[in-house]
mmJSON file of the N, C-alpha and C atoms, coordinates in Angstrom:
{"data_MODEL":{"atom_site":{
"group_PDB":["ATOM","ATOM","ATOM","ATOM","ATOM","ATOM","ATOM","ATOM","ATOM","ATOM","ATOM","ATOM","ATOM","ATOM","ATOM","ATOM","ATOM","ATOM","ATOM","ATOM","ATOM","ATOM","ATOM","ATOM","ATOM","ATOM","ATOM","ATOM","ATOM","ATOM","ATOM","ATOM","ATOM","ATOM","ATOM","ATOM","ATOM","ATOM","ATOM","ATOM","ATOM","ATOM","ATOM","ATOM","ATOM","ATOM","ATOM","ATOM","ATOM","ATOM","ATOM","ATOM","ATOM","ATOM","ATOM","ATOM","ATOM","ATOM","ATOM","ATOM","ATOM","ATOM","ATOM","ATOM","ATOM","ATOM","ATOM","ATOM","ATOM","ATOM","ATOM","ATOM","ATOM","ATOM","ATOM","ATOM","ATOM","ATOM","ATOM","ATOM","ATOM","ATOM","ATOM","ATOM","ATOM","ATOM","ATOM","ATOM","ATOM","ATOM","ATOM","ATOM","ATOM","ATOM","ATOM","ATOM","ATOM","ATOM","ATOM","ATOM","ATOM","ATOM","ATOM","ATOM","ATOM","ATOM","ATOM","ATOM","ATOM","ATOM","ATOM","ATOM","ATOM","ATOM","ATOM","ATOM","ATOM","ATOM","ATOM","ATOM","ATOM","ATOM","ATOM","ATOM","ATOM","ATOM","ATOM","ATOM","ATOM","ATOM","ATOM","ATOM","ATOM","ATOM","ATOM","ATOM","ATOM","ATOM","ATOM","ATOM","ATOM","ATOM","ATOM","ATOM","ATOM","ATOM","ATOM","ATOM","ATOM","ATOM","ATOM","ATOM","ATOM","ATOM","ATOM","ATOM","ATOM","ATOM","ATOM","ATOM","ATOM","ATOM","ATOM","ATOM","ATOM","ATOM","ATOM","ATOM","ATOM","ATOM","ATOM","ATOM","ATOM","ATOM","ATOM","ATOM","ATOM","ATOM","ATOM","ATOM","ATOM","ATOM","ATOM","ATOM","ATOM","ATOM","ATOM","ATOM","ATOM","ATOM","ATOM","ATOM","ATOM","ATOM","ATOM","ATOM","ATOM","ATOM","ATOM","ATOM","ATOM","ATOM","ATOM","ATOM","ATOM","ATOM","ATOM","ATOM","ATOM","ATOM"],
"id":[1,2,3,4,5,6,7,8,9,10,11,12,13,14,15,16,17,18,19,20,21,22,23,24,25,26,27,28,29,30,31,32,33,34,35,36,37,38,39,40,41,42,43,44,45,46,47,48,49,50,51,52,53,54,55,56,57,58,59,60,61,62,63,64,65,66,67,68,69,70,71,72,73,74,75,76,77,78,79,80,81,82,83,84,85,86,87,88,89,90,91,92,93,94,95,96,97,98,99,100,101,102,103,104,105,106,107,108,109,110,111,112,113,114,115,116,117,118,119,120,121,122,123,124,125,126,127,128,129,130,131,132,133,134,135,136,137,138,139,140,141,142,143,144,145,146,147,148,149,150,151,152,153,154,155,156,157,158,159,160,161,162,163,164,165,166,167,168,169,170,171,172,173,174,175,176,177,178,179,180,181,182,183,184,185,186,187,188,189,190,191,192,193,194,195,196,197,198,199,200,201,202,203,204,205,206,207,208,209,210],
"type_symbol":["N","C","C","N","C","C","N","C","C","N","C","C","N","C","C","N","C","C","N","C","C","N","C","C","N","C","C","N","C","C","N","C","C","N","C","C","N","C","C","N","C","C","N","C","C","N","C","C","N","C","C","N","C","C","N","C","C","N","C","C","N","C","C","N","C","C","N","C","C","N","C","C","N","C","C","N","C","C","N","C","C","N","C","C","N","C","C","N","C","C","N","C","C","N","C","C","N","C","C","N","C","C","N","C","C","N","C","C","N","C","C","N","C","C","N","C","C","N","C","C","N","C","C","N","C","C","N","C","C","N","C","C","N","C","C","N","C","C","N","C","C","N","C","C","N","C","C","N","C","C","N","C","C","N","C","C","N","C","C","N","C","C","N","C","C","N","C","C","N","C","C","N","C","C","N","C","C","N","C","C","N","C","C","N","C","C","N","C","C","N","C","C","N","C","C","N","C","C","N","C","C","N","C","C","N","C","C","N","C","C"],
"label_atom_id":["N","CA","C","N","CA","C","N","CA","C","N","CA","C","N","CA","C","N","CA","C","N","CA","C","N","CA","C","N","CA","C","N","CA","C","N","CA","C","N","CA","C","N","CA","C","N","CA","C","N","CA","C","N","CA","C","N","CA","C","N","CA","C","N","CA","C","N","CA","C","N","CA","C","N","CA","C","N","CA","C","N","CA","C","N","CA","C","N","CA","C","N","CA","C","N","CA","C","N","CA","C","N","CA","C","N","CA","C","N","CA","C","N","CA","C","N","CA","C","N","CA","C","N","CA","C","N","CA","C","N","CA","C","N","CA","C","N","CA","C","N","CA","C","N","CA","C","N","CA","C","N","CA","C","N","CA","C","N","CA","C","N","CA","C","N","CA","C","N","CA","C","N","CA","C","N","CA","C","N","CA","C","N","CA","C","N","CA","C","N","CA","C","N","CA","C","N","CA","C","N","CA","C","N","CA","C","N","CA","C","N","CA","C","N","CA","C","N","CA","C","N","CA","C","N","CA","C","N","CA","C","N","CA","C","N","CA","C","N","CA","C","N","CA","C"],
"label_alt_id":[null,null,null,null,null,null,null,null,null,null,null,null,null,null,null,null,null,null,null,null,null,null,null,null,null,null,null,null,null,null,null,null,null,null,null,null,null,null,null,null,null,null,null,null,null,null,null,null,null,null,null,null,null,null,null,null,null,null,null,null,null,null,null,null,null,null,null,null,null,null,null,null,null,null,null,null,null,null,null,null,null,null,null,null,null,null,null,null,null,null,null,null,null,null,null,null,null,null,null,null,null,null,null,null,null,null,null,null,null,null,null,null,null,null,null,null,null,null,null,null,null,null,null,null,null,null,null,null,null,null,null,null,null,null,null,null,null,null,null,null,null,null,null,null,null,null,null,null,null,null,null,null,null,null,null,null,null,null,null,null,null,null,null,null,null,null,null,null,null,null,null,null,null,null,null,null,null,null,null,null,null,null,null,null,null,null,null,null,null,null,null,null,null,null,null,null,null,null,null,null,null,null,null,null,null,null,null,null,null,null],
"label_comp_id":["MET","MET","MET","ASN","ASN","ASN","GLU","GLU","GLU","THR","THR","THR","LYS","LYS","LYS","THR","THR","THR","LEU","LEU","LEU","GLY","GLY","GLY","GLU","GLU","GLU","ARG","ARG","ARG","ILE","ILE","ILE","ASP","ASP","ASP","VAL","VAL","VAL","LEU","LEU","LEU","GLU","GLU","GLU","THR","THR","THR","ARG","ARG","ARG","LEU","LEU","LEU","THR","THR","THR","PHE","PHE","PHE","GLN","GLN","GLN","ASP","ASP","ASP","GLU","GLU","GLU","THR","THR","THR","ILE","ILE","ILE","GLU","GLU","GLU","ALA","ALA","ALA","LEU","LEU","LEU","ASN","ASN","ASN","LYS","LYS","LYS","THR","THR","THR","ILE","ILE","ILE","THR","THR","THR","ALA","ALA","ALA","GLN","GLN","GLN","TRP","TRP","TRP","GLN","GLN","GLN","GLN","GLN","GLN","ILE","ILE","ILE","ASP","ASP","ASP","ALA","ALA","ALA","LEU","LEU","LEU","THR","THR","THR","ARG","ARG","ARG","GLN","GLN","GLN","LEU","LEU","LEU","ALA","ALA","ALA","GLU","GLU","GLU","LEU","LEU","LEU","SER","SER","SER","GLU","GLU","GLU","ARG","ARG","ARG","LEU","LEU","LEU","GLN","GLN","GLN","GLU","GLU","GLU","ALA","ALA","ALA","GLU","GLU","GLU","ALA","ALA","ALA","ASN","ASN","ASN","ALA","ALA","ALA","PRO","PRO","PRO","ALA","ALA","ALA","ALA","ALA","ALA","ASN","ASN","ASN","GLU","GLU","GLU","PRO","PRO","PRO","PRO","PRO","PRO","PRO","PRO","PRO","HIS","HIS","HIS","TYR","TYR","TYR"],
"label_asym_id":["A","A","A","A","A","A","A","A","A","A","A","A","A","A","A","A","A","A","A","A","A","A","A","A","A","A","A","A","A","A","A","A","A","A","A","A","A","A","A","A","A","A","A","A","A","A","A","A","A","A","A","A","A","A","A","A","A","A","A","A","A","A","A","A","A","A","A","A","A","A","A","A","A","A","A","A","A","A","A","A","A","A","A","A","A","A","A","A","A","A","A","A","A","A","A","A","A","A","A","A","A","A","A","A","A","A","A","A","A","A","A","A","A","A","A","A","A","A","A","A","A","A","A","A","A","A","A","A","A","A","A","A","A","A","A","A","A","A","A","A","A","A","A","A","A","A","A","A","A","A","A","A","A","A","A","A","A","A","A","A","A","A","A","A","A","A","A","A","A","A","A","A","A","A","A","A","A","A","A","A","A","A","A","A","A","A","A","A","A","A","A","A","A","A","A","A","A","A","A","A","A","A","A","A","A","A","A","A","A","A"],
"label_entity_id":["1","1","1","1","1","1","1","1","1","1","1","1","1","1","1","1","1","1","1","1","1","1","1","1","1","1","1","1","1","1","1","1","1","1","1","1","1","1","1","1","1","1","1","1","1","1","1","1","1","1","1","1","1","1","1","1","1","1","1","1","1","1","1","1","1","1","1","1","1","1","1","1","1","1","1","1","1","1","1","1","1","1","1","1","1","1","1","1","1","1","1","1","1","1","1","1","1","1","1","1","1","1","1","1","1","1","1","1","1","1","1","1","1","1","1","1","1","1","1","1","1","1","1","1","1","1","1","1","1","1","1","1","1","1","1","1","1","1","1","1","1","1","1","1","1","1","1","1","1","1","1","1","1","1","1","1","1","1","1","1","1","1","1","1","1","1","1","1","1","1","1","1","1","1","1","1","1","1","1","1","1","1","1","1","1","1","1","1","1","1","1","1","1","1","1","1","1","1","1","1","1","1","1","1","1","1","1","1","1","1"],
"label_seq_id":[1,1,1,2,2,2,3,3,3,4,4,4,5,5,5,6,6,6,7,7,7,8,8,8,9,9,9,10,10,10,11,11,11,12,12,12,13,13,13,14,14,14,15,15,15,16,16,16,17,17,17,18,18,18,19,19,19,20,20,20,21,21,21,22,22,22,23,23,23,24,24,24,25,25,25,26,26,26,27,27,27,28,28,28,29,29,29,30,30,30,31,31,31,32,32,32,33,33,33,34,34,34,35,35,35,36,36,36,37,37,37,38,38,38,39,39,39,40,40,40,41,41,41,42,42,42,43,43,43,44,44,44,45,45,45,46,46,46,47,47,47,48,48,48,49,49,49,50,50,50,51,51,51,52,52,52,53,53,53,54,54,54,55,55,55,56,56,56,57,57,57,58,58,58,59,59,59,60,60,60,61,61,61,62,62,62,63,63,63,64,64,64,65,65,65,66,66,66,67,67,67,68,68,68,69,69,69,70,70,70],
"pdbx_PDB_ins_code":[null,null,null,null,null,null,null,null,null,null,null,null,null,null,null,null,null,null,null,null,null,null,null,null,null,null,null,null,null,null,null,null,null,null,null,null,null,null,null,null,null,null,null,null,null,null,null,null,null,null,null,null,null,null,null,null,null,null,null,null,null,null,null,null,null,null,null,null,null,null,null,null,null,null,null,null,null,null,null,null,null,null,null,null,null,null,null,null,null,null,null,null,null,null,null,null,null,null,null,null,null,null,null,null,null,null,null,null,null,null,null,null,null,null,null,null,null,null,null,null,null,null,null,null,null,null,null,null,null,null,null,null,null,null,null,null,null,null,null,null,null,null,null,null,null,null,null,null,null,null,null,null,null,null,null,null,null,null,null,null,null,null,null,null,null,null,null,null,null,null,null,null,null,null,null,null,null,null,null,null,null,null,null,null,null,null,null,null,null,null,null,null,null,null,null,null,null,null,null,null,null,null,null,null,null,null,null,null,null,null],
"Cartn_x":[-5.899,-6.22,-7.412,-8.465,-9.554,-9.195,-8.303,-7.783,-7.046,-6.425,-5.762,-6.747,-7.679,-8.671,-9.356,-9.729,-10.436,-9.63,-8.339,-7.41,-7.131,-7.347,-6.946,-8.261,-9.35,-10.783,-10.769,-10.266,-10.481,-9.485,-8.156,-7.174,-7.732,-8.403,-9.039,-10.036,-10.837,-11.964,-11.381,-10.235,-9.504,-8.914,-8.18,-7.351,-8.751,-9.937,-10.979,-11.519,-11.621,-12.019,-11.194,-9.835,-8.71,-8.647,-8.93,-9.072,-10.14,-11.08,-12.445,-12.199,-11.547,-11.259,-10.068,-9.401,-8.371,-9.039,-9.826,-10.645,-11.512,-12.205,-12.913,-12.253,-11.087,-10.26,-9.825,-9.408,-8.985,-10.099,-11.191,-12.546,-12.885,-12.683,-12.952,-11.659,-10.652,-9.552,-9.635,-10.161,-10.456,-11.393,-12.319,-13.611,-13.328,-12.353,-12.189,-11.301,-10.264,-9.393,-10.244,-11.019,-12.036,-12.772,-13.384,-13.996,-13.127,-11.913,-11.016,-10.671,-10.594,-10.295,-11.413,-12.691,-13.884,-13.829,-13.628,-13.541,-12.595,-11.404,-10.457,-10.75,-11.358,-12.017,-12.933,-13.912,-15.078,-14.502,-13.399,-12.905,-12.256,-11.514,-10.925,-11.989,-13.051,-14.13,-14.827,-15.02,-15.728,-14.825,-13.427,-12.456,-12.668,-12.607,-12.682,-14.049,-15.222,-16.393,-16.449,-15.873,-15.788,-14.988,-13.91,-13.054,-13.728,-14.437,-15.227,-16.419,-17.028,-18.15,-17.594,-16.454,-15.667,-15.54,-14.797,-14.68,-15.888,-17.005,-18.134,-18.758,-18.546,-19.072,-18.3,-17.077,-16.063,-16.371,-16.94,-17.05,-18.599,-19.443,-20.873,-21.027,-21.938,-22.268,-22.635,-22.6,-23.018,-24.603,-25.161,-26.438,-27.019,-26.491,-27.202,-27.37,-26.573,-26.544,-27.982,-28.557,-29.796,-29.096,-29.987,-29.537,-29.322,-28.452,-28.058,-29.375,-30.252,-31.529,-32.275,-31.987,-32.838,-32.278],
"Cartn_y":[-40.44,-39.281,-38.488,-39.332,-38.626,-37.956,-38.16,-37.499,-36.221,-36.187,-35.157,-34.243,-34.505,-33.594,-32.966,-33.701,-33.064,-32.108,-32.476,-31.716,-30.334,-30.439,-29.358,-28.487,-28.99,-28.29,-27.52,-28.143,-27.6,-26.401,-26.596,-25.475,-24.367,-24.658,-23.572,-22.793,-23.521,-22.933,-22.082,-22.542,-21.801,-20.531,-20.686,-19.431,-18.435,-18.906,-17.78,-17.366,-18.051,-17.327,-16.431,-16.74,-15.91,-14.683,-14.703,-13.559,-12.481,-13.1,-12.387,-11.798,-12.732,-12.064,-11.034,-10.998,-9.885,-8.732,-8.94,-7.63,-7.056,-7.857,-7.675,-6.69,-7.443,-6.736,-5.41,-5.264,-3.97,-2.776,-3.311,-2.371,-1.987,-2.774,-2.503,-1.529,-1.866,-1.033,0.422,0.638,1.911,2.423,1.966,2.375,2.819,1.923,2.397,3.606,3.575,4.93,6.178,5.984,7.276,7.42,6.613,6.872,7.532,7.091,7.572,9.295,9.388,10.651,11.714,11.159,11.688,12.021,10.883,11.214,12.233,12.142,13.164,14.541,14.813,15.977,16.425,15.675,16.045,16.221,15.346,15.651,17.23,17.495,18.881,19.889,19.581,20.661,20.848,19.695,19.635,20.547,19.992,20.932,22.406,22.79,24.308,24.918,24.162,24.701,24.776,23.81,23.709,25.073,25.302,26.378,27.612,27.956,28.98,29.398,28.076,28.399,28.77,28.206,28.732,30.126,30.599,31.995,32.775,32.244,33.177,33.164,31.965,32.064,32.929,32.942,33.888,35.312,35.583,37.038,37.41,36.479,36.886,37.835,38.629,39.488,38.503,39.045,38.304,38.258,36.891,36.724,37.724,38.242,39.307,40.584,40.987,42.421,42.545,43.651,43.906,44.186,43.983,44.311,45.744,46.157,47.781,48.514,48.148,49.136,49.412,48.907,49.225,50.481],
"Cartn_z":[6.122,5.397,5.816,6.354,6.861,8.101,8.939,10.181,9.802,8.687,8.281,7.849,6.968,6.496,7.597,8.71,9.821,10.471,10.679,11.317,10.673,9.156,8.486,8.442,8.595,8.816,10.026,11.089,12.445,12.427,11.945,12.002,11.082,9.83,9.063,10.025,10.892,11.531,12.577,13.41,14.27,13.892,12.708,12.129,11.779,11.286,10.869,12.059,13.292,14.298,15.023,14.923,15.308,14.563,13.24,12.609,13.094,13.142,13.703,15.029,15.896,17.271,17.147,16.329,16.148,15.775,14.715,14.429,15.42,16.092,17.282,18.327,18.753,19.723,19.137,17.831,17.43,17.564,17.046,17.095,18.735,19.516,20.838,21.464,21.102,21.391,20.973,19.682,19.137,19.758,20.245,21.0,22.25,23.027,24.347,24.36,23.411,23.223,22.889,22.184,21.935,23.263,23.994,25.081,26.036,26.229,27.179,26.921,25.586,25.123,25.564,25.398,25.844,27.166,28.003,29.361,30.047,29.348,29.755,29.357,28.322,27.857,28.805,29.16,30.14,31.389,32.059,33.311,33.204,32.257,32.194,32.166,31.363,31.342,32.827,33.631,34.758,35.831,35.699,36.667,36.229,35.015,34.613,35.265,35.015,35.523,37.028,37.811,39.189,39.62,39.152,39.538,39.13,37.969,37.744,38.696,39.197,40.297,41.445,41.871,43.06,43.165,41.977,41.841,42.002,41.34,41.392,42.568,43.435,44.711,45.522,45.418,46.054,45.993,44.831,44.152,44.552,44.956,44.994,46.387,46.171,47.366,48.613,49.763,50.896,51.21,51.555,51.498,52.367,53.413,54.308,53.8,52.917,52.487,51.374,51.506,50.643,49.134,48.159,46.808,46.627,45.907,45.821,45.528,45.038,44.671,45.832,47.107,48.311,49.027],
"occupancy":[1.0,1.0,1.0,1.0,1.0,1.0,1.0,1.0,1.0,1.0,1.0,1.0,1.0,1.0,1.0,1.0,1.0,1.0,1.0,1.0,1.0,1.0,1.0,1.0,1.0,1.0,1.0,1.0,1.0,1.0,1.0,1.0,1.0,1.0,1.0,1.0,1.0,1.0,1.0,1.0,1.0,1.0,1.0,1.0,1.0,1.0,1.0,1.0,1.0,1.0,1.0,1.0,1.0,1.0,1.0,1.0,1.0,1.0,1.0,1.0,1.0,1.0,1.0,1.0,1.0,1.0,1.0,1.0,1.0,1.0,1.0,1.0,1.0,1.0,1.0,1.0,1.0,1.0,1.0,1.0,1.0,1.0,1.0,1.0,1.0,1.0,1.0,1.0,1.0,1.0,1.0,1.0,1.0,1.0,1.0,1.0,1.0,1.0,1.0,1.0,1.0,1.0,1.0,1.0,1.0,1.0,1.0,1.0,1.0,1.0,1.0,1.0,1.0,1.0,1.0,1.0,1.0,1.0,1.0,1.0,1.0,1.0,1.0,1.0,1.0,1.0,1.0,1.0,1.0,1.0,1.0,1.0,1.0,1.0,1.0,1.0,1.0,1.0,1.0,1.0,1.0,1.0,1.0,1.0,1.0,1.0,1.0,1.0,1.0,1.0,1.0,1.0,1.0,1.0,1.0,1.0,1.0,1.0,1.0,1.0,1.0,1.0,1.0,1.0,1.0,1.0,1.0,1.0,1.0,1.0,1.0,1.0,1.0,1.0,1.0,1.0,1.0,1.0,1.0,1.0,1.0,1.0,1.0,1.0,1.0,1.0,1.0,1.0,1.0,1.0,1.0,1.0,1.0,1.0,1.0,1.0,1.0,1.0,1.0,1.0,1.0,1.0,1.0,1.0,1.0,1.0,1.0,1.0,1.0,1.0],
"B_iso_or_equiv":[0.0,0.0,0.0,0.0,0.0,0.0,0.0,0.0,0.0,0.0,0.0,0.0,0.0,0.0,0.0,0.0,0.0,0.0,0.0,0.0,0.0,0.0,0.0,0.0,0.0,0.0,0.0,0.0,0.0,0.0,0.0,0.0,0.0,0.0,0.0,0.0,0.0,0.0,0.0,0.0,0.0,0.0,0.0,0.0,0.0,0.0,0.0,0.0,0.0,0.0,0.0,0.0,0.0,0.0,0.0,0.0,0.0,0.0,0.0,0.0,0.0,0.0,0.0,0.0,0.0,0.0,0.0,0.0,0.0,0.0,0.0,0.0,0.0,0.0,0.0,0.0,0.0,0.0,0.0,0.0,0.0,0.0,0.0,0.0,0.0,0.0,0.0,0.0,0.0,0.0,0.0,0.0,0.0,0.0,0.0,0.0,0.0,0.0,0.0,0.0,0.0,0.0,0.0,0.0,0.0,0.0,0.0,0.0,0.0,0.0,0.0,0.0,0.0,0.0,0.0,0.0,0.0,0.0,0.0,0.0,0.0,0.0,0.0,0.0,0.0,0.0,0.0,0.0,0.0,0.0,0.0,0.0,0.0,0.0,0.0,0.0,0.0,0.0,0.0,0.0,0.0,0.0,0.0,0.0,0.0,0.0,0.0,0.0,0.0,0.0,0.0,0.0,0.0,0.0,0.0,0.0,0.0,0.0,0.0,0.0,0.0,0.0,0.0,0.0,0.0,0.0,0.0,0.0,0.0,0.0,0.0,0.0,0.0,0.0,0.0,0.0,0.0,0.0,0.0,0.0,0.0,0.0,0.0,0.0,0.0,0.0,0.0,0.0,0.0,0.0,0.0,0.0,0.0,0.0,0.0,0.0,0.0,0.0,0.0,0.0,0.0,0.0,0.0,0.0,0.0,0.0,0.0,0.0,0.0,0.0],
"pdbx_formal_charge":[null,null,null,null,null,null,null,null,null,null,null,null,null,null,null,null,null,null,null,null,null,null,null,null,null,null,null,null,null,null,null,null,null,null,null,null,null,null,null,null,null,null,null,null,null,null,null,null,null,null,null,null,null,null,null,null,null,null,null,null,null,null,null,null,null,null,null,null,null,null,null,null,null,null,null,null,null,null,null,null,null,null,null,null,null,null,null,null,null,null,null,null,null,null,null,null,null,null,null,null,null,null,null,null,null,null,null,null,null,null,null,null,null,null,null,null,null,null,null,null,null,null,null,null,null,null,null,null,null,null,null,null,null,null,null,null,null,null,null,null,null,null,null,null,null,null,null,null,null,null,null,null,null,null,null,null,null,null,null,null,null,null,null,null,null,null,null,null,null,null,null,null,null,null,null,null,null,null,null,null,null,null,null,null,null,null,null,null,null,null,null,null,null,null,null,null,null,null,null,null,null,null,null,null,null,null,null,null,null,null],
"auth_seq_id":[1,1,1,2,2,2,3,3,3,4,4,4,5,5,5,6,6,6,7,7,7,8,8,8,9,9,9,10,10,10,11,11,11,12,12,12,13,13,13,14,14,14,15,15,15,16,16,16,17,17,17,18,18,18,19,19,19,20,20,20,21,21,21,22,22,22,23,23,23,24,24,24,25,25,25,26,26,26,27,27,27,28,28,28,29,29,29,30,30,30,31,31,31,32,32,32,33,33,33,34,34,34,35,35,35,36,36,36,37,37,37,38,38,38,39,39,39,40,40,40,41,41,41,42,42,42,43,43,43,44,44,44,45,45,45,46,46,46,47,47,47,48,48,48,49,49,49,50,50,50,51,51,51,52,52,52,53,53,53,54,54,54,55,55,55,56,56,56,57,57,57,58,58,58,59,59,59,60,60,60,61,61,61,62,62,62,63,63,63,64,64,64,65,65,65,66,66,66,67,67,67,68,68,68,69,69,69,70,70,70],
"auth_comp_id":["MET","MET","MET","ASN","ASN","ASN","GLU","GLU","GLU","THR","THR","THR","LYS","LYS","LYS","THR","THR","THR","LEU","LEU","LEU","GLY","GLY","GLY","GLU","GLU","GLU","ARG","ARG","ARG","ILE","ILE","ILE","ASP","ASP","ASP","VAL","VAL","VAL","LEU","LEU","LEU","GLU","GLU","GLU","THR","THR","THR","ARG","ARG","ARG","LEU","LEU","LEU","THR","THR","THR","PHE","PHE","PHE","GLN","GLN","GLN","ASP","ASP","ASP","GLU","GLU","GLU","THR","THR","THR","ILE","ILE","ILE","GLU","GLU","GLU","ALA","ALA","ALA","LEU","LEU","LEU","ASN","ASN","ASN","LYS","LYS","LYS","THR","THR","THR","ILE","ILE","ILE","THR","THR","THR","ALA","ALA","ALA","GLN","GLN","GLN","TRP","TRP","TRP","GLN","GLN","GLN","GLN","GLN","GLN","ILE","ILE","ILE","ASP","ASP","ASP","ALA","ALA","ALA","LEU","LEU","LEU","THR","THR","THR","ARG","ARG","ARG","GLN","GLN","GLN","LEU","LEU","LEU","ALA","ALA","ALA","GLU","GLU","GLU","LEU","LEU","LEU","SER","SER","SER","GLU","GLU","GLU","ARG","ARG","ARG","LEU","LEU","LEU","GLN","GLN","GLN","GLU","GLU","GLU","ALA","ALA","ALA","GLU","GLU","GLU","ALA","ALA","ALA","ASN","ASN","ASN","ALA","ALA","ALA","PRO","PRO","PRO","ALA","ALA","ALA","ALA","ALA","ALA","ASN","ASN","ASN","GLU","GLU","GLU","PRO","PRO","PRO","PRO","PRO","PRO","PRO","PRO","PRO","HIS","HIS","HIS","TYR","TYR","TYR"],
"auth_asym_id":["A","A","A","A","A","A","A","A","A","A","A","A","A","A","A","A","A","A","A","A","A","A","A","A","A","A","A","A","A","A","A","A","A","A","A","A","A","A","A","A","A","A","A","A","A","A","A","A","A","A","A","A","A","A","A","A","A","A","A","A","A","A","A","A","A","A","A","A","A","A","A","A","A","A","A","A","A","A","A","A","A","A","A","A","A","A","A","A","A","A","A","A","A","A","A","A","A","A","A","A","A","A","A","A","A","A","A","A","A","A","A","A","A","A","A","A","A","A","A","A","A","A","A","A","A","A","A","A","A","A","A","A","A","A","A","A","A","A","A","A","A","A","A","A","A","A","A","A","A","A","A","A","A","A","A","A","A","A","A","A","A","A","A","A","A","A","A","A","A","A","A","A","A","A","A","A","A","A","A","A","A","A","A","A","A","A","A","A","A","A","A","A","A","A","A","A","A","A","A","A","A","A","A","A","A","A","A","A","A","A"],
"auth_atom_id":["N","CA","C","N","CA","C","N","CA","C","N","CA","C","N","CA","C","N","CA","C","N","CA","C","N","CA","C","N","CA","C","N","CA","C","N","CA","C","N","CA","C","N","CA","C","N","CA","C","N","CA","C","N","CA","C","N","CA","C","N","CA","C","N","CA","C","N","CA","C","N","CA","C","N","CA","C","N","CA","C","N","CA","C","N","CA","C","N","CA","C","N","CA","C","N","CA","C","N","CA","C","N","CA","C","N","CA","C","N","CA","C","N","CA","C","N","CA","C","N","CA","C","N","CA","C","N","CA","C","N","CA","C","N","CA","C","N","CA","C","N","CA","C","N","CA","C","N","CA","C","N","CA","C","N","CA","C","N","CA","C","N","CA","C","N","CA","C","N","CA","C","N","CA","C","N","CA","C","N","CA","C","N","CA","C","N","CA","C","N","CA","C","N","CA","C","N","CA","C","N","CA","C","N","CA","C","N","CA","C","N","CA","C","N","CA","C","N","CA","C","N","CA","C","N","CA","C","N","CA","C","N","CA","C","N","CA","C","N","CA","C","N","CA","C"],
"pdbx_PDB_model_num":[1,1,1,1,1,1,1,1,1,1,1,1,1,1,1,1,1,1,1,1,1,1,1,1,1,1,1,1,1,1,1,1,1,1,1,1,1,1,1,1,1,1,1,1,1,1,1,1,1,1,1,1,1,1,1,1,1,1,1,1,1,1,1,1,1,1,1,1,1,1,1,1,1,1,1,1,1,1,1,1,1,1,1,1,1,1,1,1,1,1,1,1,1,1,1,1,1,1,1,1,1,1,1,1,1,1,1,1,1,1,1,1,1,1,1,1,1,1,1,1,1,1,1,1,1,1,1,1,1,1,1,1,1,1,1,1,1,1,1,1,1,1,1,1,1,1,1,1,1,1,1,1,1,1,1,1,1,1,1,1,1,1,1,1,1,1,1,1,1,1,1,1,1,1,1,1,1,1,1,1,1,1,1,1,1,1,1,1,1,1,1,1,1,1,1,1,1,1,1,1,1,1,1,1,1,1,1,1,1,1]
}}}
């Protein structure tokens, strides 16, 4: 009888730990998903800014030309 009680207590402890681990895994999964969404948005924004910078550099006046007010 004592062994059965001990085994039952061990199973209860393991089930409790498993429940907490499942909750932790779900919370981590949500966090990682949110981070990937943010990384994706920042990557797209960086690509757009890089493209805009290249366009601005292409349309910039040559460095050897004097400014128009001279």
